[in-house]
Tab-separated table of N, CA and C and ligand atoms in Angstrom:
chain	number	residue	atom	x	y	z
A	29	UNK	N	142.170	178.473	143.135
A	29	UNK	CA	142.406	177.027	143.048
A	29	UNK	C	142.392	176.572	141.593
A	30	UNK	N	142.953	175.762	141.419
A	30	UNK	CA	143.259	175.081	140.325
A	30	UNK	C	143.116	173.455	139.909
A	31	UNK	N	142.832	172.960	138.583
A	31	UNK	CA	141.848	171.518	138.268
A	31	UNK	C	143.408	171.112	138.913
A	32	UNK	N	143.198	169.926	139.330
A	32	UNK	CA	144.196	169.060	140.226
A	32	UNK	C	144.486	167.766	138.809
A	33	UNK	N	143.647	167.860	137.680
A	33	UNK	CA	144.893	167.061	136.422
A	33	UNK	C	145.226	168.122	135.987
A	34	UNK	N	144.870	169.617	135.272
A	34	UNK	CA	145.308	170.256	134.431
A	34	UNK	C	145.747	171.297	135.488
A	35	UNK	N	146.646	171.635	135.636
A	35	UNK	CA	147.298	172.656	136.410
A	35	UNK	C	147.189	174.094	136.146
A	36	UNK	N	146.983	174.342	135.347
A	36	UNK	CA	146.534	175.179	133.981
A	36	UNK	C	145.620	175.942	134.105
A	37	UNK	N	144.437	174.812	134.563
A	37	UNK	CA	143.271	175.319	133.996
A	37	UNK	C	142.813	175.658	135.462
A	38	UNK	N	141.948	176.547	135.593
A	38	UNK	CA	141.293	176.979	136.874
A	38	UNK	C	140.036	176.027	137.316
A	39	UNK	N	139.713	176.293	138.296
A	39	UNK	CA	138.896	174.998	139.197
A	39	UNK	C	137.540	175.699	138.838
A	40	UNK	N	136.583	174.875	138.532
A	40	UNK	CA	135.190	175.884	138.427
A	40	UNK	C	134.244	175.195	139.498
A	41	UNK	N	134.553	173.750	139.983
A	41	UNK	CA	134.380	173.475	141.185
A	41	UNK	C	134.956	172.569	141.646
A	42	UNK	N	134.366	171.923	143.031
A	42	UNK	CA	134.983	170.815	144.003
A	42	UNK	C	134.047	169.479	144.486
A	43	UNK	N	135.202	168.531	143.704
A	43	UNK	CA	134.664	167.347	143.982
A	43	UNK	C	134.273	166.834	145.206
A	44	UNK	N	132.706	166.554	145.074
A	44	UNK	CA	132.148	166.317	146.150
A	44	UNK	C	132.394	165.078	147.068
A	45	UNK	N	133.041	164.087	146.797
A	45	UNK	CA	133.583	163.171	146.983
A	45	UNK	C	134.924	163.160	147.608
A	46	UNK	N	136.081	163.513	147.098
A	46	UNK	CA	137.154	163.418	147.710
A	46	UNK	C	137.729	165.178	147.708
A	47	UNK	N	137.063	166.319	147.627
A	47	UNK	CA	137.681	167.553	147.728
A	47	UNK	C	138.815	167.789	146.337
A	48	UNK	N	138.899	167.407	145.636
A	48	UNK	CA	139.803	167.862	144.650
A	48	UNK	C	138.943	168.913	143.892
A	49	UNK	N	139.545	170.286	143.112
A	49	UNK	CA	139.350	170.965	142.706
A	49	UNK	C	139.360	170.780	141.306
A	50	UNK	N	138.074	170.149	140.382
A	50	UNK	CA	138.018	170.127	139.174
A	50	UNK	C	137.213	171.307	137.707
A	51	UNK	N	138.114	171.129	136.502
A	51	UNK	CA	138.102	172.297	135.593
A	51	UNK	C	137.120	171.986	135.116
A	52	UNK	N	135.965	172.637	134.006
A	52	UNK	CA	135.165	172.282	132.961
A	52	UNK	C	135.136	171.317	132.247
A	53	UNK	N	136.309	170.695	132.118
A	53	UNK	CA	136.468	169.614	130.651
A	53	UNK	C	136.520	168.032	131.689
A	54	UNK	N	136.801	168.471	132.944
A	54	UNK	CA	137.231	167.024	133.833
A	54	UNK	C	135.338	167.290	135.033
A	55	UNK	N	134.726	168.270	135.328
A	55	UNK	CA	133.661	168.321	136.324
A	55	UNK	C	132.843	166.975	135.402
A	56	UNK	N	131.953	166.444	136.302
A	56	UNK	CA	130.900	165.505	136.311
A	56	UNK	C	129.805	165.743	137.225
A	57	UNK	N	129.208	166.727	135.924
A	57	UNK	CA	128.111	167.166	136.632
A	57	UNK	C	126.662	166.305	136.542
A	58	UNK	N	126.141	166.387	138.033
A	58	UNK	CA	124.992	164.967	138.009
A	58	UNK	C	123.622	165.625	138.900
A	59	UNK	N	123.843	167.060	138.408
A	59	UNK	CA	122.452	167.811	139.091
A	59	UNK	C	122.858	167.641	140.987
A	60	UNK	N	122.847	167.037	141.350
A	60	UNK	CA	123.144	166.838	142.730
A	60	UNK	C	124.508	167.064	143.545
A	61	UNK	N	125.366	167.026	142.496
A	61	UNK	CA	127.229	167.148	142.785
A	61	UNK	C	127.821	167.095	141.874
A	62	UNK	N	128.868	167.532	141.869
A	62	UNK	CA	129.923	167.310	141.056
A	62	UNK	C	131.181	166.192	141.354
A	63	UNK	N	131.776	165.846	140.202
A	63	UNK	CA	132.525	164.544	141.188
A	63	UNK	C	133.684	164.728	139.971
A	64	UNK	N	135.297	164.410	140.182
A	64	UNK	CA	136.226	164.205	139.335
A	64	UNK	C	136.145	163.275	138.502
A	65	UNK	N	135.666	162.094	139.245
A	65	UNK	CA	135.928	160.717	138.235
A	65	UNK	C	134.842	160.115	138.436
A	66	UNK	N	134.570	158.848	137.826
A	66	UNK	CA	133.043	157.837	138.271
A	66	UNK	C	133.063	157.427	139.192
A	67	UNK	N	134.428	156.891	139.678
A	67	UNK	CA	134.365	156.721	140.646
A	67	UNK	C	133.937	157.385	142.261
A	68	UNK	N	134.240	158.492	142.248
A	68	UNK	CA	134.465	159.725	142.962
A	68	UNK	C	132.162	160.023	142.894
A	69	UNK	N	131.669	159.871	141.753
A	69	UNK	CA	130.390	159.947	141.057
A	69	UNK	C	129.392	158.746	141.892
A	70	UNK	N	130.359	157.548	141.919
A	70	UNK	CA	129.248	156.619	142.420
A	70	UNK	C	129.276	156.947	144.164
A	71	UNK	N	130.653	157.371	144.570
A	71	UNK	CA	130.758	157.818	145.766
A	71	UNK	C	129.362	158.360	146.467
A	72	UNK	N	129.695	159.768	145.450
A	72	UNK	CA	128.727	160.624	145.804
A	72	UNK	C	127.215	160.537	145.825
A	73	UNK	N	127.145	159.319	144.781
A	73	UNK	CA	125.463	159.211	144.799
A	73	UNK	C	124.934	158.752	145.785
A	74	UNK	N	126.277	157.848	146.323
A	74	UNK	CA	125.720	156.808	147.657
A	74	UNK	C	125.407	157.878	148.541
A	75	UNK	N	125.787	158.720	148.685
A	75	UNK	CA	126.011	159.618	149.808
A	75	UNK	C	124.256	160.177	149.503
A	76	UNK	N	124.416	160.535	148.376
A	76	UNK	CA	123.207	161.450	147.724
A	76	UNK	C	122.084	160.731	148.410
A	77	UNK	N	122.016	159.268	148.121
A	77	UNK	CA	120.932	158.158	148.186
A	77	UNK	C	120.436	158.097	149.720
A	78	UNK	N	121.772	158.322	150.633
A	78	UNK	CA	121.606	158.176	151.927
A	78	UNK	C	121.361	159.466	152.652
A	79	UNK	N	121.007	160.311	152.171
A	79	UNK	CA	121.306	161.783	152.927
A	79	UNK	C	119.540	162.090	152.216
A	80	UNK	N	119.249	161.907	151.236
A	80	UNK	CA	117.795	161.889	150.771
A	80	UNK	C	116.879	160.843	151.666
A	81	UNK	N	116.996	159.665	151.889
A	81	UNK	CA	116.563	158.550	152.818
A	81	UNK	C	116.783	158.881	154.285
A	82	UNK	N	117.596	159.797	154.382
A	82	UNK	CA	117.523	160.016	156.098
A	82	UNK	C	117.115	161.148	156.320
A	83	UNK	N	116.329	162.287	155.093
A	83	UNK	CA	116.189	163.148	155.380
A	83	UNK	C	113.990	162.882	155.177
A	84	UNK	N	113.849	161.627	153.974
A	84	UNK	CA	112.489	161.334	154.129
A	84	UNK	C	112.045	160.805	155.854
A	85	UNK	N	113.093	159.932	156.285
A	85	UNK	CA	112.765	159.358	157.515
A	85	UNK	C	112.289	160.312	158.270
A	86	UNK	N	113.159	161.656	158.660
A	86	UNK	CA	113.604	162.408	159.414
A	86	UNK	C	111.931	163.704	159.158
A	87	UNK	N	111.686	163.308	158.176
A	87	UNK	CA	110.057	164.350	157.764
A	87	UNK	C	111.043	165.368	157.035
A	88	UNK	N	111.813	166.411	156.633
A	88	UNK	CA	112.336	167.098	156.129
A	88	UNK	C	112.603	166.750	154.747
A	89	UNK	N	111.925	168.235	154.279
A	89	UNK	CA	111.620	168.853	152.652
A	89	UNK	C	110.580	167.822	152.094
A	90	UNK	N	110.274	168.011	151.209
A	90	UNK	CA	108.946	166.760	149.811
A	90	UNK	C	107.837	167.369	150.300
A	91	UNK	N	106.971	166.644	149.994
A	91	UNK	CA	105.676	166.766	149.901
A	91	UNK	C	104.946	166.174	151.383
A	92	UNK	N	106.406	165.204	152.508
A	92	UNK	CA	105.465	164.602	153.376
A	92	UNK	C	105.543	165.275	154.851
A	93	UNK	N	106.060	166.894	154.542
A	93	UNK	CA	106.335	167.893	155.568
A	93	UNK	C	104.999	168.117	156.241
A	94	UNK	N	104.259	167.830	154.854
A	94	UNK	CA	103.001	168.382	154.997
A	94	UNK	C	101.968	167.442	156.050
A	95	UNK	N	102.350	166.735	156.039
A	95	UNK	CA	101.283	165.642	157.122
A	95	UNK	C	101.179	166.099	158.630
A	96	UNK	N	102.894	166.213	158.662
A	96	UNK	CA	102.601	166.611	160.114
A	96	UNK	C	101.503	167.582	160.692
A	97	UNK	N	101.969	168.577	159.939
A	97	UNK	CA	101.578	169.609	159.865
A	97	UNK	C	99.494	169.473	159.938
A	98	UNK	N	99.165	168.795	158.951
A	98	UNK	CA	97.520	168.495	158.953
A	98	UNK	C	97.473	167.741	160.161
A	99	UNK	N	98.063	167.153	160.712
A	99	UNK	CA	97.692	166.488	161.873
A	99	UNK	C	97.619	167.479	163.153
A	100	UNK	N	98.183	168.833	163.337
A	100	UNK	CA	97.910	169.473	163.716
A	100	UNK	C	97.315	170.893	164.251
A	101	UNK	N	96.827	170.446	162.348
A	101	UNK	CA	95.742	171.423	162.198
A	101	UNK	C	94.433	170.394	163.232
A	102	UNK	N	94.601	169.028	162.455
A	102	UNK	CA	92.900	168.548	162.707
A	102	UNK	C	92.866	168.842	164.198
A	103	UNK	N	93.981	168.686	165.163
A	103	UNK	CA	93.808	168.146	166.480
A	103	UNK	C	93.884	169.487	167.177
A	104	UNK	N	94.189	170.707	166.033
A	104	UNK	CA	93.515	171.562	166.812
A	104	UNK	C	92.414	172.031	166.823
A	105	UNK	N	92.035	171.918	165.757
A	105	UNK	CA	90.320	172.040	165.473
A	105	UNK	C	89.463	171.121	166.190
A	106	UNK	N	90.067	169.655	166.597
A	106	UNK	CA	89.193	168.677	167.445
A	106	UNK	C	89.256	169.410	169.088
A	107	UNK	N	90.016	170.341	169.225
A	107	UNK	CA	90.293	170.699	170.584
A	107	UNK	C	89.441	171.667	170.978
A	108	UNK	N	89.363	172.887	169.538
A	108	UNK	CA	88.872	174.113	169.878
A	108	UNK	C	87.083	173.894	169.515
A	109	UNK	N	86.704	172.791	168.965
A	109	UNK	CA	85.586	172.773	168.960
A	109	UNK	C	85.066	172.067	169.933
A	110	UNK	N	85.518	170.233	170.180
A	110	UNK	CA	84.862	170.075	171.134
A	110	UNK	C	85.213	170.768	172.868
A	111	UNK	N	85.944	171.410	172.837
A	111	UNK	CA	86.238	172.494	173.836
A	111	UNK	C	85.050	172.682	174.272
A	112	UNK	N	84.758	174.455	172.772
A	112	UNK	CA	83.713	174.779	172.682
A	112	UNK	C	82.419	174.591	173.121
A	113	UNK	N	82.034	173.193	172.115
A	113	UNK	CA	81.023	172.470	172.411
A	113	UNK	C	80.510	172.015	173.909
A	114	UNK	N	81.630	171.439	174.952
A	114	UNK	CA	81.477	170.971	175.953
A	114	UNK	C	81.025	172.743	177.307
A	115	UNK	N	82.043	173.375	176.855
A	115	UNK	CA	81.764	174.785	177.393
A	115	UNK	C	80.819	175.204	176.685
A	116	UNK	N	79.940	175.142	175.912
A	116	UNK	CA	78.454	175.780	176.452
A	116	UNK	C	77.588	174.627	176.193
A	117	UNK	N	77.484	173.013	176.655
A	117	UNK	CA	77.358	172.382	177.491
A	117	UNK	C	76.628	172.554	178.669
A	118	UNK	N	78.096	173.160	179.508
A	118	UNK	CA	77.871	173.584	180.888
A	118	UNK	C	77.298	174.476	181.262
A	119	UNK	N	77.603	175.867	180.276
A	119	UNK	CA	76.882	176.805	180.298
A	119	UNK	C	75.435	176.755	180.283
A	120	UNK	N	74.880	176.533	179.254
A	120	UNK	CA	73.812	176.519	178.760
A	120	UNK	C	72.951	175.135	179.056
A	121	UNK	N	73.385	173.921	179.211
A	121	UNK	CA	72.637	172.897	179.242
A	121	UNK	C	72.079	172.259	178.789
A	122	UNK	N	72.575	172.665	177.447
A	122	UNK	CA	72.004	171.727	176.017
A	122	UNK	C	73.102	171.486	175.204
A	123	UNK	N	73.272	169.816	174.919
A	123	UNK	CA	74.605	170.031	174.224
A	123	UNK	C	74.352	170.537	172.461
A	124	UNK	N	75.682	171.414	172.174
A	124	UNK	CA	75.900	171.740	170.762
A	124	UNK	C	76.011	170.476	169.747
A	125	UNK	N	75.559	170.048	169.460
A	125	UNK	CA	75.722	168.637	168.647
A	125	UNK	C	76.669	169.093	167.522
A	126	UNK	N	76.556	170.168	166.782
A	126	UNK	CA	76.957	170.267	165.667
A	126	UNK	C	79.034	170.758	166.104
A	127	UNK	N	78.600	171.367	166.799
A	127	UNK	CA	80.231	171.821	167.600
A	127	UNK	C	80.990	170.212	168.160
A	128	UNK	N	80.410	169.194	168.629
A	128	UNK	CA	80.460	167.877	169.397
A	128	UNK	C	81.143	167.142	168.416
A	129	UNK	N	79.742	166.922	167.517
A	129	UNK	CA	80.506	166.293	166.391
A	129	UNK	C	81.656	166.773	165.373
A	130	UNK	N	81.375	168.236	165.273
A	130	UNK	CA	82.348	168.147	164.486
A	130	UNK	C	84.189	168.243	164.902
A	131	UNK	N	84.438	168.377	166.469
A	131	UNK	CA	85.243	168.149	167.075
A	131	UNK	C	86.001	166.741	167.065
A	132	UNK	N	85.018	166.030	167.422
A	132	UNK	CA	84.881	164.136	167.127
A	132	UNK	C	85.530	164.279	166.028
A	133	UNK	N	84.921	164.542	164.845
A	133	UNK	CA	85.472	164.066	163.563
A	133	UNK	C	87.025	164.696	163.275
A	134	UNK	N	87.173	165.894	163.719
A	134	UNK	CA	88.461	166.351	163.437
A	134	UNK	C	89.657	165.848	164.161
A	135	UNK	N	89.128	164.927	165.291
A	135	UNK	CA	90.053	164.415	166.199
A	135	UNK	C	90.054	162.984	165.654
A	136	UNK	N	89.297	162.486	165.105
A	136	UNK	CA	89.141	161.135	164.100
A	136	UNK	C	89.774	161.384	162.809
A	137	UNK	N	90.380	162.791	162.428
A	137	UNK	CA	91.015	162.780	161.118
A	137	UNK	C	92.406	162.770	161.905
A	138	UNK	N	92.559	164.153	162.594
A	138	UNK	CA	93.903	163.530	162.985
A	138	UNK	C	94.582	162.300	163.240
A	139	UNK	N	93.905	161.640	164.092
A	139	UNK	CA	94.495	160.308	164.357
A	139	UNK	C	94.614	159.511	163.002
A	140	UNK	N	93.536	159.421	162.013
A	140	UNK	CA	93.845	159.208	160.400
A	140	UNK	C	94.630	159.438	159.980
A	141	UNK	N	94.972	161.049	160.154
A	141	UNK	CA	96.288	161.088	159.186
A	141	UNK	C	97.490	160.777	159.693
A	142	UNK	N	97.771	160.943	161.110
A	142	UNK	CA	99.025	160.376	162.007
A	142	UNK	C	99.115	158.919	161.858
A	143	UNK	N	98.234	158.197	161.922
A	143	UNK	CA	98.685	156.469	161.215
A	143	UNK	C	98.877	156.473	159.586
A	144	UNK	N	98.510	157.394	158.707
A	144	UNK	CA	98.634	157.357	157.571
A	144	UNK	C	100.471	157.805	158.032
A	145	UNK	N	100.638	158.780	158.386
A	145	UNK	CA	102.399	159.095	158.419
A	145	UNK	C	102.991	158.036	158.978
A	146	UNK	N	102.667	157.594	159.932
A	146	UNK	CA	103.429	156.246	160.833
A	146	UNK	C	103.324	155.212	159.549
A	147	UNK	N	102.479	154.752	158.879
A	147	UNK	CA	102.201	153.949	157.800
A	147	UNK	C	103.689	153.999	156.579
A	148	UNK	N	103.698	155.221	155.973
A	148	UNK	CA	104.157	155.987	155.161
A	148	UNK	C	106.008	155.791	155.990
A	149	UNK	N	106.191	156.081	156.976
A	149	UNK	CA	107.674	155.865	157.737
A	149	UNK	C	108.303	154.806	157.359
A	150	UNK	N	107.307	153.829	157.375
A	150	UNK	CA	108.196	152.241	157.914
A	150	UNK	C	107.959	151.575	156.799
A	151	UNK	N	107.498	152.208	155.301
A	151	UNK	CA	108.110	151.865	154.138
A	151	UNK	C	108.958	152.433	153.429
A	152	UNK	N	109.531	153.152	153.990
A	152	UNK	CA	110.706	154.022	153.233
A	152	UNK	C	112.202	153.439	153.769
B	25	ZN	ZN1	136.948	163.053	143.453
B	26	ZN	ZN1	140.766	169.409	134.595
């Protein structure tokens, strides 16, 4: 393929915007895409702007992958302890306080951090 002004010159890539095949001296490179013209540039950012914003909404890639994720660490740790705790309970007949509570609390973080993400959603 070949730059679509210079006929000449070979394509080193493709405008992300409208598909034209642009050379070195015509690419507009913007870390995120390449684009022929500014126009073709502001195109693409919109796109950029909206495809980043529906991908924070959506939980995918950054730093806020990670929430989910702790929320189901805590709520499994609130499960497997006060589980625990309640099964030898029954067993035994004395409750584990330390297994009890610390089930409680891990099921009190989860729910923390799941309104911290719900929080975090509906300002973006
Ligand atoms: Zn273009
Ligand atoms: Zn060119």
């Amino acid at each position: 393929m070949n730059c679509f002004n210079h006929h000449s010159n070979a394509a080193i890539a493709i405008c992300k915007s409208c598909g034209k095949g642009v050379c070195q001296s015509c690419a507009i490179d913007k870390g995120f895409a390449v684009a022929c013209s500014d126009s073709c540039m502001s195109e693409a950012a919109d796109t950029h702007t909206m495809t980043s914003r529906a991908k924070r909404m959506y939980g995918l890639g950054g730093a806020k992958k990670v929430f989910p994720l702790t929320v189901a660490m805590w709520a499994i740790f609130g499960l497997l302890f006060s589980g625990l705790g309640v099964y030898r309970f029954i067993k035994s007949g004395t409750p584990e306080w330390f297994l009890l509570l610390f089930g409680a609390a891990a099921f009190f973080l989860a729910i923390a951090t799941y309104r911290r993400v719900k929080a975090l959603e509906l300002n973006c």
